[in-house]
Coordinates of C-alpha atoms in Angstrom, one line a residue:
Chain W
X30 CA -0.8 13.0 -4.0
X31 CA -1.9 16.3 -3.7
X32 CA 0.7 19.1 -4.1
X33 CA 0.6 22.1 -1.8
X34 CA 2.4 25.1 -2.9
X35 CA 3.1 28.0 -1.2
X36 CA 4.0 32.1 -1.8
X37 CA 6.7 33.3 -1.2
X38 CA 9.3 31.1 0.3
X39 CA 10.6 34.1 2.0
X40 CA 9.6 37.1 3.2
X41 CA 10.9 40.3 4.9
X42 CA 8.8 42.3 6.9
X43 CA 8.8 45.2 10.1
X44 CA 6.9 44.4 13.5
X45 CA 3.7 45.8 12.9
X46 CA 3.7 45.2 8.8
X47 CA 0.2 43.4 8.3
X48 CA 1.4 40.3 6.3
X49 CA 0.0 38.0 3.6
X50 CA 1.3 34.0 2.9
X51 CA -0.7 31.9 0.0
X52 CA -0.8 28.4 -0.2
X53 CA -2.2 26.7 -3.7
X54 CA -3.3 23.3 -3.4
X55 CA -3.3 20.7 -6.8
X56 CA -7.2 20.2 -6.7
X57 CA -9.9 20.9 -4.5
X58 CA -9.3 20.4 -1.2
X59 CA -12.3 22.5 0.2
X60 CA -11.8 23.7 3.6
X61 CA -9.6 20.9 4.2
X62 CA -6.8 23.0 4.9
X63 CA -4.6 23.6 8.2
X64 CA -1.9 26.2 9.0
X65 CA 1.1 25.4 11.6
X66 CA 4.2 27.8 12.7
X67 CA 7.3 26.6 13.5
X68 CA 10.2 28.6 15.3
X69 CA 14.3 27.3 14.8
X70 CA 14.4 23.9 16.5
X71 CA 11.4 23.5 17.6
X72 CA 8.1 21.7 16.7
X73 CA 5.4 22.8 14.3
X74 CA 2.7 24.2 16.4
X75 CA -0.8 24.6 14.9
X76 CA -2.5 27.4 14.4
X77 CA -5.9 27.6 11.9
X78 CA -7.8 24.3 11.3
X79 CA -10.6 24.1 8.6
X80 CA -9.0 26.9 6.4
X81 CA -10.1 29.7 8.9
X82 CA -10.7 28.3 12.3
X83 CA -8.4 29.2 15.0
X84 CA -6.9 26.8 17.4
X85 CA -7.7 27.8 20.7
X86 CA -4.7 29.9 22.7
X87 CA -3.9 31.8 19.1
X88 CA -3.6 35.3 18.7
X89 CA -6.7 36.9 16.9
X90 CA -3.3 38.7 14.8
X91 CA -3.6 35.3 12.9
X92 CA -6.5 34.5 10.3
X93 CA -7.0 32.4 7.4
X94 CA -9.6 32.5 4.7
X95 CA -10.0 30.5 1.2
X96 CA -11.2 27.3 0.0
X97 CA -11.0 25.2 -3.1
X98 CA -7.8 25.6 -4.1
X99 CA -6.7 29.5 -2.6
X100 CA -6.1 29.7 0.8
X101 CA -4.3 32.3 2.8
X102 CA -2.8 33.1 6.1
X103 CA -2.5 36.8 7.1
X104 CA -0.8 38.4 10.4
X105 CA -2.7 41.6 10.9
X106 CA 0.1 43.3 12.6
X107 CA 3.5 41.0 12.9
X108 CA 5.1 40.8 16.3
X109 CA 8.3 40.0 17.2
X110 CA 7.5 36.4 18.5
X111 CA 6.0 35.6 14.9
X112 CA 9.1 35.8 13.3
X113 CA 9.2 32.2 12.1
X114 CA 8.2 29.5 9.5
X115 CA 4.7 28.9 8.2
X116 CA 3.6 25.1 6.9
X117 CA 0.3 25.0 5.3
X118 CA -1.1 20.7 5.1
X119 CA -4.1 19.5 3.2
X120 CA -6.5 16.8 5.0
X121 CA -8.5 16.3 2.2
X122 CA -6.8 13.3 1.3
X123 CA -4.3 10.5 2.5
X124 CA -1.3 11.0 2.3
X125 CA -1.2 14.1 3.8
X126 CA 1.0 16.7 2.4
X127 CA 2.4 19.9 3.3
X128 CA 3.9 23.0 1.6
X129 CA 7.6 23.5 1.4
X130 CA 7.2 26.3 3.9
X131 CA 7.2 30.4 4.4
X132 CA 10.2 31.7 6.1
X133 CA 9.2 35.6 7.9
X134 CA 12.3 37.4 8.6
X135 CA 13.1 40.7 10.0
X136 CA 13.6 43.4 8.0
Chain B
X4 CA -0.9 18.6 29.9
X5 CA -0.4 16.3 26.9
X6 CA 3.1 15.6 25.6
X7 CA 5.0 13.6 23.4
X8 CA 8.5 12.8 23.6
X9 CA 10.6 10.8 20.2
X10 CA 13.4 9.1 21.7
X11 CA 15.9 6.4 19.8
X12 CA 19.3 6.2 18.3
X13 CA 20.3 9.3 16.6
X14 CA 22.8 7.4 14.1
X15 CA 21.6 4.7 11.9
X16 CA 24.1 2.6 9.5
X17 CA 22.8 2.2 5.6
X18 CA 21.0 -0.3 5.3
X19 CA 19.5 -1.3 8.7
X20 CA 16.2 -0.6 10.5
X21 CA 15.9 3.1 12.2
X22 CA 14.0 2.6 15.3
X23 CA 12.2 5.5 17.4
X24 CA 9.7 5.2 20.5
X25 CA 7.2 8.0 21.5
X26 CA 6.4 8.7 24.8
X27 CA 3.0 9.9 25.7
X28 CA 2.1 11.6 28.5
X29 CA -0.9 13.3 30.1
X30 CA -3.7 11.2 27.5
X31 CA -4.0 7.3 26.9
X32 CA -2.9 6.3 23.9
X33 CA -5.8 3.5 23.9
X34 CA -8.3 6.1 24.2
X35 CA -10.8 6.7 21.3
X36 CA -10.9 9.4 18.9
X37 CA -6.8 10.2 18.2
X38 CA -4.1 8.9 15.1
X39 CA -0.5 8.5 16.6
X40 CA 1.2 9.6 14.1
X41 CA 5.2 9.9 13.0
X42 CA 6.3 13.1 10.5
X43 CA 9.8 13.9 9.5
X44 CA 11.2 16.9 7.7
X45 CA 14.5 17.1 6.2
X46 CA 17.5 19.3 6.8
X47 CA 16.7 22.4 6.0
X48 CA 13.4 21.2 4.3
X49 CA 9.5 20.5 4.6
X50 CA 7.7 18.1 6.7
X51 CA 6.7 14.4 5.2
X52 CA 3.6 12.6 7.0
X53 CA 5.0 8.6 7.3
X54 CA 2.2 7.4 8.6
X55 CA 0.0 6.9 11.9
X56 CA -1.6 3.9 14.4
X57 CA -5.2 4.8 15.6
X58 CA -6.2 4.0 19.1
X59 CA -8.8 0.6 17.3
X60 CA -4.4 -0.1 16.2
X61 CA -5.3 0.2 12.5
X62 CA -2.2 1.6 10.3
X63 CA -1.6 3.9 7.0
X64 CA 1.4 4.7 6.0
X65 CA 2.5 7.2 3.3
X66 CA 2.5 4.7 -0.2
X67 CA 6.4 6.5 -0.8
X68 CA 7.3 4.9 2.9
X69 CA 4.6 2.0 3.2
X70 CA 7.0 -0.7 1.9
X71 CA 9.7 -0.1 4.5
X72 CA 7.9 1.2 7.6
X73 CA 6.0 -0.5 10.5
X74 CA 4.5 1.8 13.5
X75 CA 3.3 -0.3 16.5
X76 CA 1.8 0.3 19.5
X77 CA 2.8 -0.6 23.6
X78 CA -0.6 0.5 25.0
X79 CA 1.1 -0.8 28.9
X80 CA 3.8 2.1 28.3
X81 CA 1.6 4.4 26.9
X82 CA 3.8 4.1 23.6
X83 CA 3.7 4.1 20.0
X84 CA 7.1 3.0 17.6
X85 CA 8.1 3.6 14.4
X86 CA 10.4 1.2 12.5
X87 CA 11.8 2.0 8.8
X88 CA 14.1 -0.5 7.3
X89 CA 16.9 -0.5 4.7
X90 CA 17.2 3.3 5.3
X91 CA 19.7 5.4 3.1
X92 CA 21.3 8.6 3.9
X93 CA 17.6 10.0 2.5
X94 CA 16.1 9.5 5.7
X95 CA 18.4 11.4 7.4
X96 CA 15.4 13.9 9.0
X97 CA 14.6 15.3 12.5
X98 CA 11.7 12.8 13.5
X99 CA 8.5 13.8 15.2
X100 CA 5.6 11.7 16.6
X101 CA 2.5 13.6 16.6
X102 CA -1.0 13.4 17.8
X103 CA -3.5 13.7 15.1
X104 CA -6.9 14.7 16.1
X105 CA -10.4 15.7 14.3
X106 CA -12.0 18.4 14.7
X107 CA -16.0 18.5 14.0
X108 CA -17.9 21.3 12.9
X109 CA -21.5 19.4 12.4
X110 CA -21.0 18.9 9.0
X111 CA -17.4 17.6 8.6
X112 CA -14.3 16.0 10.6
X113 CA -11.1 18.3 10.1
X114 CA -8.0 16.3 11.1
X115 CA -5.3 18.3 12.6
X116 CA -1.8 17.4 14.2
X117 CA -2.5 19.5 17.3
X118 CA 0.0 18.1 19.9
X119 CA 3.8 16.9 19.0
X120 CA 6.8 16.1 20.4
X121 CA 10.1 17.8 20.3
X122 CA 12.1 16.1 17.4
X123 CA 14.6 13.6 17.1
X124 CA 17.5 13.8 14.7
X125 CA 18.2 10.9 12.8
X126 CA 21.7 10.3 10.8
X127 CA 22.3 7.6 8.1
X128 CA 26.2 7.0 7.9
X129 CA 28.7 4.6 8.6

């Protein structure tokens, strides 16, 4: 299975801090790579596809960029509402895996 | 709009089968191009792909899982299942169905889970 592993587990930041999650995968995955966000109780909801593609209905505040191996998710300016968990998932390969998650917390 | 809702028992004994239903709304689930899909994540933890049913009603199932879960489909209720047998109190999860999709770019098909339900908490105890 390929490992995903991301950086930090936690993080506190200030609404309007520009902010920076990385996710390491355990071999190439190429651009096989998707980000979700998931709120207290609630569903994952997904955000970038294909490493940097944004879903439709997402905040241009949200982009992602590597491939290969690097990938990373970066909130140009945090706002309130994106105070929440952050799940990066290979689909490079079955089974599909996930990373133990990015918890952004107020500071 | 599409929506999913996991429904089923939210206490399961050791040892016996948990059993969940997903609801699909707003899409058939016999139309072409989608993988109905179940994912759990436990307390306090990540999120663990079990497996998924295309609409051609082919199965893959995570190899940790694939000896102790079925998913079937009910294409008349617009539903998909999930069945995982001999379940300890490691399975106790929140369980989510999920659409998975692909997304193509010309060159390559990028699966996603872009639609999923709300969650179902499952409990193994007696």
């Amino acid at each position: 299975d390929i490992q995903m592993t991301q950086s930090p587990s936690s993080l506190s930041a200030s609404v309007g801090d520009r902010v920076t999650i990385t996710c390491r995968a355990s071999q190439s995955i190429t651009y096989f790579l998707n980000w979700y966000q998931q709120k207290p109780g609630k569903a994952p909801k997904l955000l970038i596809y294909a490493a940097s593609t944004l879903q439709s209905g997402v905040p241009s505040r949200f982009s992602g960029s590597g491939s290969a191996t690097d990938f990373t998710l970066t909130i140009s300016s945090l706002q309130p509402e994106d105070f929440a968990t952050y799940y990066c998932q290979q689909s490079y390969s079955t089974p599909w895996t996930f990373g133990q998650g990015t918890k952004v917390e107020i500071k | 709009q599409v929506q999913l809702q996991a429904s089923g028992p939210g206490l399961v004994k050791p040892s016996q089968t948990l059993s969940l239903t997903c609801t699909v709304s707003g899409v058939s689930i016999s139309s072409g191009g989608y993988y109905w899909t179940w994912i759990r994540q436990h307390p306090g933890k990540g999120l663990e792909w079990i497996g998924y049913i295309s609409y051609s009603g082919s199965t893959y199932y995570n190899p940790s899982l694939e000896s102790r879960v079925t998913i079937s489909v009910d294409t008349s209720k617009n539903q998909f299942s999930l069945k995982l047998s001999s379940v300890t109190a490691a399975d106790t999860a929140v369980y989510y169905c999920a659409r998975a999709r692909n997304y193509y770019d010309g060159s390559y098909s990028y699966l996603t889970f872009d639609m999923w339900g709300q969650g179902t908490m499952v409990t193994v105890s007696s």
